[in-house]
Coordinates of C-alpha atoms in Angstrom, one line a residue:
X1 CA -29.9 18.0 40.2
X2 CA -26.4 19.1 39.3
X3 CA -24.6 21.2 41.8
X4 CA -21.1 22.5 41.7
X5 CA -18.8 23.8 44.3
X6 CA -17.0 27.0 43.0
X7 CA -13.8 25.9 44.6
X8 CA -14.0 22.4 43.1
X9 CA -14.9 24.0 39.6
X10 CA -11.8 26.3 39.8
X11 CA -9.5 23.5 40.8
X12 CA -10.7 21.4 37.8
X13 CA -10.3 24.4 35.5
X14 CA -6.8 24.8 36.8
X15 CA -6.0 21.2 36.4
X16 CA -7.4 21.2 32.8
X17 CA -5.5 24.2 31.9
X18 CA -2.1 22.9 33.3
X19 CA -2.7 19.6 31.6
X20 CA -3.5 21.3 28.1
X21 CA -0.5 23.6 28.3
X22 CA 1.8 20.8 29.3
X23 CA 0.8 18.8 26.3
X24 CA 1.5 21.9 24.1
X25 CA 4.7 22.8 25.6
X26 CA 6.1 19.2 25.7
X27 CA 5.2 18.0 22.2
X28 CA 8.3 17.1 20.2
X29 CA 8.8 15.6 16.8
X30 CA 9.4 11.9 17.0
X31 CA 11.5 10.3 14.4
X32 CA 12.1 6.9 15.6
X33 CA 9.3 4.4 16.5
X34 CA 9.0 0.9 17.9
X35 CA 7.2 -0.8 15.2
X36 CA 4.1 -1.6 17.4
X37 CA 0.8 -0.8 15.6
X38 CA -1.7 1.7 16.7
X39 CA -5.3 0.7 17.2
X40 CA -8.1 1.7 15.2
X41 CA -9.6 3.4 18.2
X42 CA -6.3 5.4 18.7
X43 CA -6.4 6.5 14.9
X44 CA -10.1 7.5 15.3
X45 CA -9.3 9.6 18.4
X46 CA -6.6 11.4 16.5
X47 CA -8.8 11.9 13.3
X48 CA -11.6 13.3 15.6
X49 CA -9.2 15.7 17.1
X50 CA -8.0 17.0 13.7
X51 CA -11.5 17.5 12.6
X52 CA -12.2 19.6 15.8
X53 CA -10.0 22.3 14.4
X54 CA -11.4 25.6 13.4
X55 CA -11.7 26.3 9.8
X56 CA -12.6 29.6 7.7
X57 CA -16.4 29.9 7.5
X58 CA -16.6 26.3 8.9
X59 CA -15.9 24.9 5.5
X60 CA -13.8 22.0 6.9
X61 CA -12.1 21.7 3.4
X62 CA -10.1 18.6 4.5
X63 CA -9.7 15.1 3.7
X64 CA -7.7 12.4 5.5
X65 CA -5.8 9.3 3.9
X66 CA -5.0 6.8 6.7
X67 CA -2.0 4.6 5.6
X68 CA -0.8 1.5 7.5
X69 CA 0.1 -0.7 4.6
X70 CA 3.8 -1.3 4.9
X71 CA 4.4 -1.2 1.2
X72 CA 2.6 2.2 0.8
X73 CA 4.5 3.5 3.8
X74 CA 7.8 2.5 2.3
X75 CA 6.8 4.3 -1.1
X76 CA 6.1 7.4 0.9
X77 CA 9.2 7.0 2.7
X78 CA 11.4 6.7 -0.4
X79 CA 9.6 9.7 -1.8
X80 CA 9.8 11.9 1.1
X81 CA 13.3 11.2 2.6
X82 CA 12.8 13.3 5.7
X83 CA 9.8 11.4 6.7
X84 CA 11.2 8.9 8.9
X85 CA 8.4 6.5 7.9
X86 CA 10.9 3.5 7.7
X87 CA 11.9 4.2 11.3
X88 CA 9.1 1.8 12.8
X89 CA 6.1 4.1 12.3
X90 CA 2.8 2.5 12.6
X91 CA 0.8 4.8 10.4
X92 CA 1.1 7.9 8.3
X93 CA -2.1 10.1 7.8
X94 CA -2.2 12.4 4.7
X95 CA -3.8 15.5 5.6
X96 CA -5.1 17.0 2.4
X97 CA -7.1 20.0 1.2
X98 CA -10.3 19.4 -0.7
X99 CA -10.6 22.2 -3.1
X100 CA -14.3 21.4 -3.8
X101 CA -14.9 22.3 -0.1
X102 CA -12.6 25.3 0.0
X103 CA -13.7 29.0 -0.2
X104 CA -13.9 30.4 -3.6
X105 CA -11.9 33.2 -5.1
X106 CA -9.2 34.9 -3.1
X107 CA -10.1 32.9 0.0
X108 CA -9.5 29.5 -1.5
X109 CA -6.0 29.5 0.0
X110 CA -7.3 29.3 3.5
X111 CA -7.5 25.4 3.1
X112 CA -3.7 25.4 4.1
X113 CA -4.4 27.1 7.3
X114 CA -7.4 24.9 7.9
X115 CA -5.5 21.7 7.4
X116 CA -2.5 23.0 9.4
X117 CA -4.7 23.6 12.5
X118 CA -6.1 20.1 12.0
X119 CA -2.6 18.8 11.7
X120 CA -1.4 20.4 15.0
X121 CA -4.6 19.1 16.7
X122 CA -3.7 15.7 15.5
X123 CA -0.1 15.9 16.8
X124 CA -1.2 17.1 20.2
X125 CA -3.8 14.5 20.6
X126 CA -1.1 11.9 19.8
X127 CA 1.2 13.3 22.3
X128 CA -1.5 13.4 24.9
X129 CA -2.0 9.8 24.3
X130 CA 1.6 8.9 24.9
X131 CA 2.2 8.5 21.1
X132 CA 4.8 10.1 18.9
X133 CA 4.3 12.1 15.7
X134 CA 6.0 13.9 13.1
X135 CA 4.8 16.4 10.7
X136 CA 6.2 15.9 7.3
X137 CA 5.6 18.9 4.8
X138 CA 4.3 18.0 1.2
X139 CA 2.7 21.3 -0.1
X140 CA 3.7 23.7 -1.5
X141 CA 6.7 21.5 -3.0
X142 CA 5.1 20.5 -6.4
X143 CA 7.3 17.4 -6.8
X144 CA 6.3 16.2 -3.4
X145 CA 2.6 17.0 -4.1
X146 CA 2.7 15.1 -7.4
X147 CA 4.5 12.1 -6.0
X148 CA 2.2 11.7 -2.8
X149 CA -0.9 12.2 -5.0
X150 CA 0.2 9.5 -7.3
X151 CA 1.2 7.0 -4.6
X152 CA -2.1 7.6 -2.7
X153 CA -4.4 7.8 -5.9
X154 CA -5.8 11.2 -5.0
X155 CA -8.2 12.9 -7.4
X156 CA -7.2 16.4 -8.7
X157 CA -9.2 18.4 -6.3
X158 CA -7.5 16.8 -3.4
X159 CA -4.2 18.3 -2.4
X160 CA -1.7 16.7 0.1
X161 CA -0.7 19.3 2.6
X162 CA 1.5 17.1 4.8
X163 CA 1.9 13.6 6.4
X164 CA 1.3 13.1 10.0
X165 CA 3.7 10.1 10.9
X166 CA 2.6 8.2 14.0
X167 CA 3.7 5.5 16.2
X168 CA 5.0 4.5 19.7
X169 CA 8.1 6.6 20.4
X170 CA 11.4 4.8 20.5
X171 CA 13.2 7.9 21.5
X172 CA 12.8 10.8 24.0
X173 CA 13.8 13.9 22.1
X174 CA 14.7 16.8 24.3
X175 CA 12.0 19.4 24.9
X176 CA 13.1 22.9 23.9
X177 CA 11.7 26.1 25.2
X178 CA 11.0 28.0 22.0
X179 CA 9.5 31.1 23.7
X180 CA 11.4 34.2 22.5
X181 CA 10.2 37.6 23.8
X182 CA 12.0 39.3 20.9
X183 CA 9.4 37.7 18.6
X184 CA 6.4 39.7 20.3
X185 CA 5.3 43.0 19.4
X186 CA 2.4 44.9 20.9
X187 CA 0.0 47.2 19.0
X188 CA 2.5 48.0 16.3
X189 CA 5.8 46.8 15.1

C-alpha cells in the first residue's frame, strides 16, 4: 500500500518546482558546440518532450525531421546563415506544421503556436539534459520556408516553422534576467 508523508510530499513538490524553474530561467541560446554526437536516446527524449506540448483542440499538427547527416546540416547552415549549424552541432530538428492535421478555417494558424510550444519544450529538455540548443526561425520568411522545404524534401502540406539546433555546448553564454515589470498589466492596459 502506498503511503505518503505530507511533509515529504511538500518537500518533493518544492524541489520539483525549483528544478523546473531553474531550467526555465537558465536556458540560453548556444551557438558553439563541441562536435560530439548526441545519442538516439537523447534525441528521442527531446522529441518526446516536444510532443508533450499542448495544442489547440489536441490536434498535434506537427511533424519533425531529425537531421544528423553532415552534408544536409551544411546545406541548412548555408541557407540559414544565422543557424550556426556549422559550429559543431550534432543535430538539427526541423519542427514543422502539418496542415493536414491543423484546424480548418480561421483556426488553421494555430499550428504556429502549437509548434512553438513544442519547440520550447524541446529546448528546455535539452538544457535539462546538459545539452545546448538554438531556435532558428524559418517561418514566415518565404525564402527560408522554400529553401528548407527543398533541402528536406518536404511535401506541400508540411511547413517548416523552425530548426532546433542541438549539441554539447562549447560555450557558457551569460544567463540574463529578462523579467521586466513594465511589461505586465493587470485586468486592463
